XYZ file of C-alpha atoms in Angstrom:
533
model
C -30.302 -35.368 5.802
C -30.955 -31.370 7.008
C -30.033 -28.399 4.819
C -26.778 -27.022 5.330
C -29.155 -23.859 6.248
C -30.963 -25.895 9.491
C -27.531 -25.356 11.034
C -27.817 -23.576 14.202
C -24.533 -22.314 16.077
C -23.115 -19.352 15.200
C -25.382 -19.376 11.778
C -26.013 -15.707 10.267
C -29.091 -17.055 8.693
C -30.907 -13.781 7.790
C -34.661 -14.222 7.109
C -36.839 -12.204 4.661
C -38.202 -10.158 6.617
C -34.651 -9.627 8.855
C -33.552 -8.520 5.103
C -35.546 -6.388 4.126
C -34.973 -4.751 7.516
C -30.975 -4.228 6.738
C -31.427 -2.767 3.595
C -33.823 -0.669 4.755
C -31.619 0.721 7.541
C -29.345 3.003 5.663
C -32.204 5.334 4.420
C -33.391 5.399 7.881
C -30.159 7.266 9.171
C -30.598 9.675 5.872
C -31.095 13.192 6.346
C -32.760 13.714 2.894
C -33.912 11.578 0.475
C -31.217 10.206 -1.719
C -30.373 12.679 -5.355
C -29.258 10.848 -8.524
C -25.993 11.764 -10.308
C -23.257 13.919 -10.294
C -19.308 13.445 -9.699
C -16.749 13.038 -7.121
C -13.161 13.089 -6.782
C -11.616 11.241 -3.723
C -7.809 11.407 -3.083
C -6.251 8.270 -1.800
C -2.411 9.474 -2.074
C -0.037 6.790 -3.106
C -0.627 5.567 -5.881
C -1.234 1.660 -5.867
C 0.512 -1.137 -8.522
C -2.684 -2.364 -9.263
C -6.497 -1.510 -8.636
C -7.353 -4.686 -7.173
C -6.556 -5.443 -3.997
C -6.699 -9.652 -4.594
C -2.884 -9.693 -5.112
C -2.083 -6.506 -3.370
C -3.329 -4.054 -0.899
C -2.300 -0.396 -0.507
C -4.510 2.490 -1.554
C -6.022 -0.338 -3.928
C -8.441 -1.326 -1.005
C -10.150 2.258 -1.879
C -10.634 1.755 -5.316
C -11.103 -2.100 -6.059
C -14.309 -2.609 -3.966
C -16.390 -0.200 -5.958
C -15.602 -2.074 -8.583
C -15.644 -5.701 -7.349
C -17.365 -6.729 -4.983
C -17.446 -9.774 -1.452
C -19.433 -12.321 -0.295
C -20.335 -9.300 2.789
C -20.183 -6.038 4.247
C -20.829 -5.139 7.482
C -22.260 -2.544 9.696
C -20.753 -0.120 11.662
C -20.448 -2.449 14.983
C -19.281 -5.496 12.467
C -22.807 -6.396 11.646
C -22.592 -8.675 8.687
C -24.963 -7.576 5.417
C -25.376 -8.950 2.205
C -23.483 -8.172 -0.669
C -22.771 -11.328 -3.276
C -24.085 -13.955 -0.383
C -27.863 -13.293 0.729
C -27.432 -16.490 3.375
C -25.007 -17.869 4.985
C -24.452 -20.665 7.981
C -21.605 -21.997 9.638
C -21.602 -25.587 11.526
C -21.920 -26.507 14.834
C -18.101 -27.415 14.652
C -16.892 -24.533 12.916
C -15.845 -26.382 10.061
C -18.481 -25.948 6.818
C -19.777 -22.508 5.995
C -22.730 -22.399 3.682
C -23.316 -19.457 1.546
C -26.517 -18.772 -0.630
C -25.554 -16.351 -3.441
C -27.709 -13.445 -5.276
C -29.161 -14.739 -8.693
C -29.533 -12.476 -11.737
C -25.928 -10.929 -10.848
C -23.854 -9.804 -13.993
C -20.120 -9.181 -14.495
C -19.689 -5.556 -16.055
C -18.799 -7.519 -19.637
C -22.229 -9.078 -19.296
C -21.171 -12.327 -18.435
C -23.409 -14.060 -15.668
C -21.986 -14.336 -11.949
C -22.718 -17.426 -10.150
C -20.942 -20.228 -7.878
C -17.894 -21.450 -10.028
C -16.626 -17.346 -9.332
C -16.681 -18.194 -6.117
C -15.363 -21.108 -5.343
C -12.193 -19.839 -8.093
C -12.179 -16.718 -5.717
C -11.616 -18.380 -2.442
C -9.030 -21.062 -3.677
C -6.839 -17.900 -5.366
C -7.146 -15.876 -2.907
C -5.595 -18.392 -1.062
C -2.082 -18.556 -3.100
C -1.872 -14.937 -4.145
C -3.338 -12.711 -1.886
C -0.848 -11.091 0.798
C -2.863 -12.222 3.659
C -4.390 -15.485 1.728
C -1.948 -17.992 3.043
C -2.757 -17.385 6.233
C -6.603 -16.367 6.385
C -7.382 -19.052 4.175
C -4.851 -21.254 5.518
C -7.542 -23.803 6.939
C -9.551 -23.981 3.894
C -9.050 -27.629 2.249
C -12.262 -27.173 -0.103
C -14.368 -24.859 -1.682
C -17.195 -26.205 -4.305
C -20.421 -25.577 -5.709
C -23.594 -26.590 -4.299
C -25.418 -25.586 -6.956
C -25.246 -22.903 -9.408
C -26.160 -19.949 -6.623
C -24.781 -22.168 -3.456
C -21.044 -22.557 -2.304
C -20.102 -24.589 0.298
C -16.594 -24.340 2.044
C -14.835 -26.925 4.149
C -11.964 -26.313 6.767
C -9.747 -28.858 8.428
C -10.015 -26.609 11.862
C -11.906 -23.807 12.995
C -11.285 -19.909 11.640
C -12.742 -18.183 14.450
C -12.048 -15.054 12.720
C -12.923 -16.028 8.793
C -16.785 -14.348 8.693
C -15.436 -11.282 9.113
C -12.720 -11.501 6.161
C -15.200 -11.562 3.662
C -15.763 -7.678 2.804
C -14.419 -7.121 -1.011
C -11.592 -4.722 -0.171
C -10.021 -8.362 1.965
C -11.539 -10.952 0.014
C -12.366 -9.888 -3.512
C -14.631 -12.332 -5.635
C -13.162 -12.408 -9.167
C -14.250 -13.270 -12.719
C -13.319 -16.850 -13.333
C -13.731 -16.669 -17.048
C -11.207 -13.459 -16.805
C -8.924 -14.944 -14.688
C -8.506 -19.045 -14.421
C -5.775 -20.460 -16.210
C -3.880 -16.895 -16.182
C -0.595 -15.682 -13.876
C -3.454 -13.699 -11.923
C -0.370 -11.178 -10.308
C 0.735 -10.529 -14.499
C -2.880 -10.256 -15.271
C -3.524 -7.247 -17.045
C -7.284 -7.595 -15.353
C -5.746 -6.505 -12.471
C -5.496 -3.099 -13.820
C -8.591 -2.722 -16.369
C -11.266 -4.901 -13.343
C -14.102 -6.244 -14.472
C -16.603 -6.585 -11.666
C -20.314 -6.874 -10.211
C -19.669 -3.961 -8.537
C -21.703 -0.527 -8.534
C -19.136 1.317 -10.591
C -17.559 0.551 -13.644
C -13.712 0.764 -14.200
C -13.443 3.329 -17.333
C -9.969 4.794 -17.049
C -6.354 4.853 -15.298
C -3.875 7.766 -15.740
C -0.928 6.864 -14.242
C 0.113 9.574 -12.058
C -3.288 11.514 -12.567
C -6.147 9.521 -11.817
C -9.056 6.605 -12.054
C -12.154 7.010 -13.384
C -14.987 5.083 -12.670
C -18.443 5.422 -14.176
C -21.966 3.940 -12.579
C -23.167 0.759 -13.523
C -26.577 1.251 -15.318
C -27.173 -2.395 -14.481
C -25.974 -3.060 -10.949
C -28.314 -5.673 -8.933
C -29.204 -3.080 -6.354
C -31.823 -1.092 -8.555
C -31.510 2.238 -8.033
C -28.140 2.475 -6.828
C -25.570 3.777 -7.328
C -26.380 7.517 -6.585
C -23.640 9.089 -8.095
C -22.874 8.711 -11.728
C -18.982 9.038 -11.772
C -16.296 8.615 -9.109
C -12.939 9.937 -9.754
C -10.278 8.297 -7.816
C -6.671 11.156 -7.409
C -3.144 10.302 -6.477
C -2.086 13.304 -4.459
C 0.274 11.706 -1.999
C 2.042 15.523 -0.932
C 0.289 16.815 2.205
C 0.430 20.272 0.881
C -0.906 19.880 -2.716
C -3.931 17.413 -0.853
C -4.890 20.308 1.003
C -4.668 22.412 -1.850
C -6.573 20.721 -4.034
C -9.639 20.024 -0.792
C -9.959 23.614 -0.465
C -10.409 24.973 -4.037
C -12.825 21.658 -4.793
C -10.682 20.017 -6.786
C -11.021 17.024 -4.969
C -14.029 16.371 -2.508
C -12.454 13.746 -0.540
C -9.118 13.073 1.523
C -8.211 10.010 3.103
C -6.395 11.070 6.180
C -4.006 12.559 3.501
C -3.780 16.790 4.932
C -0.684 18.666 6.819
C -1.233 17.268 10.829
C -0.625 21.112 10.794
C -3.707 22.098 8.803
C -5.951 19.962 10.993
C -7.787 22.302 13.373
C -8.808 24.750 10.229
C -10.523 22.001 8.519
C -12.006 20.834 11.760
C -13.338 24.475 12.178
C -14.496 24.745 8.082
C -18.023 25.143 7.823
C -17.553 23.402 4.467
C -16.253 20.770 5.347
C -16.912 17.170 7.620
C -14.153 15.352 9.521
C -15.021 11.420 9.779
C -13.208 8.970 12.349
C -15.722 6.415 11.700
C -15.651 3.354 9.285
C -11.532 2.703 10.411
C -12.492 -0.489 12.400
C -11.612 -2.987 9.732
C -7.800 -1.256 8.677
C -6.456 0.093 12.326
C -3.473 0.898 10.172
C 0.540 1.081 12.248
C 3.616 2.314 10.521
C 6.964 0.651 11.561
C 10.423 0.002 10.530
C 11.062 -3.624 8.919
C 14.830 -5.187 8.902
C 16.334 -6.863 6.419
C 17.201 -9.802 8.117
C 19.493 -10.838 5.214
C 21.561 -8.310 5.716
C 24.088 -9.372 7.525
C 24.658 -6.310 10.288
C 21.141 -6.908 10.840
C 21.016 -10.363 11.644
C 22.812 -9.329 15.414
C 19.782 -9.049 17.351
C 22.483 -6.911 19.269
C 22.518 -4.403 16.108
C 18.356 -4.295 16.170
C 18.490 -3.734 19.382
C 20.768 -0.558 19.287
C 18.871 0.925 16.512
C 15.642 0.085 18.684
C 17.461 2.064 21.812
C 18.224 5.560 19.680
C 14.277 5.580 18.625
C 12.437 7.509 20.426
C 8.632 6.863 19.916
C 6.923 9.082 21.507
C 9.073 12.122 19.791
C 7.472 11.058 16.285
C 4.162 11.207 18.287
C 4.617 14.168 19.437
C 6.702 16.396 16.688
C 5.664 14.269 13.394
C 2.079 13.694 14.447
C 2.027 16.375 16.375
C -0.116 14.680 18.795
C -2.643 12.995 16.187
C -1.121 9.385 16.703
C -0.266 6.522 19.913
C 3.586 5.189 20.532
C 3.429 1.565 19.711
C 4.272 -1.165 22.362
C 4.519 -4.310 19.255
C 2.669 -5.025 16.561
C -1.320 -4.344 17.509
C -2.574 -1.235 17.138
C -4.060 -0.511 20.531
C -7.487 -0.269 18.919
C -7.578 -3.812 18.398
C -8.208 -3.462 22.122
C -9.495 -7.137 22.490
C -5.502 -8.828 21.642
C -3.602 -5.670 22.204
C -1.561 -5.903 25.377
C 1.241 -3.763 26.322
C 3.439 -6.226 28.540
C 6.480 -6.379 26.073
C 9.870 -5.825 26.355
C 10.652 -2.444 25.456
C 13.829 0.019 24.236
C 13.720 3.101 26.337
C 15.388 5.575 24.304
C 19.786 5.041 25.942
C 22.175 6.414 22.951
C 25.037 4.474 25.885
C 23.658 1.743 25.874
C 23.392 1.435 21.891
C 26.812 2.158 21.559
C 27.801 -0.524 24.135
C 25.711 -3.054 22.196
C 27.304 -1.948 18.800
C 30.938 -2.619 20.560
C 29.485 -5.975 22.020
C 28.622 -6.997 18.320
C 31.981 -5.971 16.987
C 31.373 -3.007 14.950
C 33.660 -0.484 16.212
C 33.515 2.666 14.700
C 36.325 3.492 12.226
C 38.686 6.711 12.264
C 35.630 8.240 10.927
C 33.741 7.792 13.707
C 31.554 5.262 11.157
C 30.919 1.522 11.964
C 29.181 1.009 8.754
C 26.230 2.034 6.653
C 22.272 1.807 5.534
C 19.500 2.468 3.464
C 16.103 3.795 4.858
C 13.297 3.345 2.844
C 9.787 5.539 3.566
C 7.361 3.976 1.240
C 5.624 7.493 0.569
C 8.519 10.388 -0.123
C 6.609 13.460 1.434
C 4.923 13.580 4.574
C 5.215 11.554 7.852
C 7.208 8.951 6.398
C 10.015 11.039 5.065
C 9.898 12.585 8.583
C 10.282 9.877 10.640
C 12.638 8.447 7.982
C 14.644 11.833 8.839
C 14.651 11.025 12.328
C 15.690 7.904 12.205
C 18.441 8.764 9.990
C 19.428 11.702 12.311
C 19.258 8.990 15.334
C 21.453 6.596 13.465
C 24.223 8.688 12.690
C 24.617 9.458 16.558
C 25.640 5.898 16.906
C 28.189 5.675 13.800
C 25.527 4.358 11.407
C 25.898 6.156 8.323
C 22.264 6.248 7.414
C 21.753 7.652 3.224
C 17.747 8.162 2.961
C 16.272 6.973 -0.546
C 12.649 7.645 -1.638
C 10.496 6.591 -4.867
C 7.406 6.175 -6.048
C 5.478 3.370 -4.354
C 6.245 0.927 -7.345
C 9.646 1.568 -6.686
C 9.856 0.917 -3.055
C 6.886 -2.474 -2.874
C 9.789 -3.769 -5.777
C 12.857 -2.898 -3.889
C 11.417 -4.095 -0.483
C 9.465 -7.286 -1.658
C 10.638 -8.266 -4.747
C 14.408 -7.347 -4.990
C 15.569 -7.160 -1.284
C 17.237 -4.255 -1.974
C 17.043 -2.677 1.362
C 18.221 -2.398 4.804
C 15.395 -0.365 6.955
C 11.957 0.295 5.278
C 9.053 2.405 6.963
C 6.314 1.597 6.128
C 2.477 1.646 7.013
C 0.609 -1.732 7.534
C -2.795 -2.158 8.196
C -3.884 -4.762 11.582
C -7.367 -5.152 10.039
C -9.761 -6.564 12.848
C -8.178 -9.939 14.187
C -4.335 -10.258 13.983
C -4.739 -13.864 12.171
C -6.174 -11.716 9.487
C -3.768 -8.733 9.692
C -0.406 -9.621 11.560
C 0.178 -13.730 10.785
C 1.235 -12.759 7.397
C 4.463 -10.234 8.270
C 5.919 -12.919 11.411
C 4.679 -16.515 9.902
C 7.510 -18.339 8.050
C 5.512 -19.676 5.578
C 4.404 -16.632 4.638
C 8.379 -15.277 2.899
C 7.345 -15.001 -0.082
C 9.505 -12.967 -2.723
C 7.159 -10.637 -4.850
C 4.519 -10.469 -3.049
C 3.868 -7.190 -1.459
C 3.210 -6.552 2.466
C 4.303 -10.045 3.623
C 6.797 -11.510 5.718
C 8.971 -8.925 4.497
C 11.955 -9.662 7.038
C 12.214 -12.900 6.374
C 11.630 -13.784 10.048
C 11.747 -17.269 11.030
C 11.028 -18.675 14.579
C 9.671 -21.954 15.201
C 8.135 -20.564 18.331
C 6.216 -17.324 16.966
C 4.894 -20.188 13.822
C 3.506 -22.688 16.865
C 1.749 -19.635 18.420
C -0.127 -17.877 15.600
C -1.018 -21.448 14.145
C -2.193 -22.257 17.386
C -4.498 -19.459 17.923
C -5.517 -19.269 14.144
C -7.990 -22.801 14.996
C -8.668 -21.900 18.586
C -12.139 -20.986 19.192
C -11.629 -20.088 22.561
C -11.874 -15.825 23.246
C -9.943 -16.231 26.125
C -7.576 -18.704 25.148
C -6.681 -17.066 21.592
C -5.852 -13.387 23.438
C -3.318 -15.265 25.862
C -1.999 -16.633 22.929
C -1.589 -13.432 21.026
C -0.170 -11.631 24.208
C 2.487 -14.689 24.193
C 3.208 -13.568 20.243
C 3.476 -10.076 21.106
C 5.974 -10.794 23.566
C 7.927 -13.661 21.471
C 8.349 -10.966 18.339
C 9.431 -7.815 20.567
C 11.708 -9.835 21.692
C 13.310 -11.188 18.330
C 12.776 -7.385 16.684
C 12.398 -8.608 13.208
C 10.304 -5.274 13.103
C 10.945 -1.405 15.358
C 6.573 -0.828 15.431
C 7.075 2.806 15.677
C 3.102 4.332 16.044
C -0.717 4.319 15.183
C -1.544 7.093 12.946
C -5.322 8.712 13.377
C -7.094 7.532 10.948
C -9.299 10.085 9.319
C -11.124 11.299 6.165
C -11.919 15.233 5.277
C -14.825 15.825 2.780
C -17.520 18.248 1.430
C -20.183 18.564 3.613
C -22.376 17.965 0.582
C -21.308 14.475 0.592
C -23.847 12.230 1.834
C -23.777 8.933 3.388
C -19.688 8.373 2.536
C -19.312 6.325 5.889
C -22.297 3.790 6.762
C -20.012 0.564 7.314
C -16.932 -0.665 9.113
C -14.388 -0.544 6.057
C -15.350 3.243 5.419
C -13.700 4.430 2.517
C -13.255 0.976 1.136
C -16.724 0.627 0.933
C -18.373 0.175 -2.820
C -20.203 3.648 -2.809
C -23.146 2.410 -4.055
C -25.069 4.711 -0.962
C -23.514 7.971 -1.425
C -24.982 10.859 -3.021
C -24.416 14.516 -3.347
C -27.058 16.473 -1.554
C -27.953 19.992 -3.297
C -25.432 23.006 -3.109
């Protein structure tokens, strides 16, 4: 009987020598030879529930895979590398992947790392992660080949699952922390304990994390810097602020749109678009489809009709962002298609359908009221949560704006249903199995858990057609399906999907080697250094 590592199609078998070679390319693109120590402070702005993102994602997918780490990482143009898996091989039938796992690994309490973390990973990831349900939804086993070997078993193909394996999507845990515990109550989900380059020291809630290098990290050498320092500066203003006099180093696309060109045109400073191929991040409005004035698809539509997308484009982005046509961000080019129904901006024609569905305004001119939600309370969001606002109360909606910290809203949205209209941002990741199934599948309404099906959506025919092309292996097949789902959920408008953002970081030019992979800023650090001032 052949090794699980004879199999041939589609295997990312890397060789020694092919190894060596990929760890050797980073220093290649290096402009100096790499400097050891110092400090940085990167500002992520909201400010997450927890630093891992295993249970829940967020600004966490910034700060959890320096800490913990995945089975890969991947280049630039979605190369895979090595990070806890040195080998890996998937079957002719796209059923059994094979993974060979670095020896000599330790956890950060000094406890060894082997298969059994693994396998535990995989199968928890699969009840508690936002997206586990359905990423993982074909996995029927995970075990243990051996103590560095893990073997895991579908019941159909995952056409997309070898590029879900980066740590900020699929996070490999300590078993001995977290088996037999309520892993979204444990308390390791705040204090991680990795086999990451950086070592979780410190969290000051509403300040900052601090994490310190790991003096015994696999990758000798590495990391460069000895401290990261991770800020929660979510006001456009103070982020800017704090960029310019050095108090942070870093800004994940957190700036005024207004302050934009200056950076751009400050010597000091580098503006990165790169490394935003695994997020392509939307933001979008998300019904409450318990509420019962929102369960008239008449009443979604006429809130649809007064939003005018390409006016947040244009005055909240001020350019630095594309009017959405559904639910994939256009740079998802390969599934993204723009033949969808769609809600020209017709203030008539929303009143008409608020008649049809029997809410008449009153002697106030009011036909009833709701609650919009922006996740973050300064910025964008609060603007286009404005706007909206300002729309509905054209149309006899009384709209009453309520902001929080982003505790507070993930609790009121997914946990207590407490809300009528939420915008929020979302993140499409790199195949909409991956990124999308979770907020439309039925099976995936579940109560506490942040960033799911949120709605509470249900439709027999949107379920049949992301099942269907989660197992098809088919290119060609799987984007007709996808353009079908597109079509299916702009049509039921359990969701308005309002824009793509830019994505973009701003940081001190001294800052080497920040971006080298396709997750960017979620990237473990372990290559960045700080060349001379």
């Amino acid at each position: 009987m052949s090794s699980p590592f004879s199999l041939r199609r589609r295997t990312l078998l890397l060789s020694t020598a092919a190894l060596a070679l990929a760890s050797a390319l980073p220093s290649l693109a290096w402009a100096q030879e790499p400097v050891q120590g110092g400090s940085i402070s990167i500002n992520v702005g909201s400010e997450p529930t927890a630093l891992l993102s295993a249970t829940n994602t967020g600004s966490a997918i910034s700060i959890g895979p320096k800490i913990v780490e995945g089975l890969l990482s991947y280049d630039l143009d979605f190369t895979p590398r090595p990070q806890l898996a040195t080998e890996w091989a998937v079957s002719e039938d796209g059923l059994t992947y094979t993974f060979k796992l670095r020896e000599g690994v330790k956890w950060h309490d000094g406890e060894d790392f082997d298969a059994d973390d693994v396998v535990f990973s995989i199968l928890a990831l699969k009840e508690v992660h936002p997206r586990g349900r359905g990423t993982l939804a074909n996995v029927t086993e995970v075990k243990a080949l051996g103590s560095h070997e893990v073997q895991v078993t579908l019941s159909d193909p995952a056409p997309y699952l070898l590029k879900a394996l980066a740590a900020l999507e699929s996070p490999i845990l300590p078993k001995h922390i977290f088996e037999g515990t309520d892993i979204p109550a444990n308390p390791a989900l705040n204090a991680p304990i990795g086999t990451g380059p950086f070592i979780f020291k410190e969290w000051v809630r509403g300040s900052h994390v601090l994490l310190e290098r790991n003096p015994n990290y696999w990758d000798q050498g590495k990391p460069h810097l000895d401290q990261i320092v991770i800020r929660f500066i979510s006001d456009p203003a103070a982020a800017v602020a704090a960029l310019e006099s050095g108090e942070v180093q870093v800004s994940i696309g957190v700036v005024p749109l207004t302050d934009l060109e200056r950076l751009k045109a400050d010597s000091r400073f580098v503006f990165e678009t790169r490394g935003n191929g695994y997020i392509n991040g939307i933001l979008r409005g998300l019904f409450n489809l318990d509420r019962k004035e929102l369960q008239d698809i008449r009443v979604r539509q006429a809130i649809a009709h007064v939003i005018d997308k390409q006016f947040i484009v244009d005055t909240v982005f001020l350019g630095n962002a594309k009017a959405l046509t559904g639910p994939v961000n256009p740079a998802v080019a390969e599934f993204y298609t723009p033949d969808v129904e769609t809600y020209p901006l017709d203030i008539a024609k929303a009143e008409a359908l608020l008649d049809e569905a029997g809410y008449k305004r009153g002697a106030d001119g009011s036909r009833f009221a709701l609650f919009v939600d922006p996740m973050i309370a300064v910025g964008p969001q609060r603007q286009i949560a404005e706007y909206v606002a300002q729309q509905l109360d054209k149309i006899g909606i009384k709209p009453t704006i309520r902001t929080g910290d982003f505790g507070s809203f993930v609790k009121r949205v997914y946990t207590d249903r407490d809300f009528d209209l939420a915008i929020e941002p979302m993140s499409n990741l790199f195949d909409p199995t991956v990124g999308i199934q979770r907020l439309y599948w039925s099976k995936n309404i579940k109560v506490g858990v942040p960033f799911s099906n949120g709605a509470n959506y249900i439709s027999a025919e949107t379920d049949r057609l992301l099942e269907t092309a989660a197992q098809e292996n088919d290119p060609a097949v799987r984007v007709k399906l996808f353009g079908d789902f597109q079509r299916e959920v702009v049509k039921d408008l359990p969701v308005i999907d309002l824009v793509a953002p830019d994505s973009f970081t701003v940081y001190d030019k001294r800052i080497q080697n920040l971006v080298t992979t396709i997750d960017g800023n979620s990237a473990n650090g372990a290559d960045v250094f700080l060349s001379p001032a």
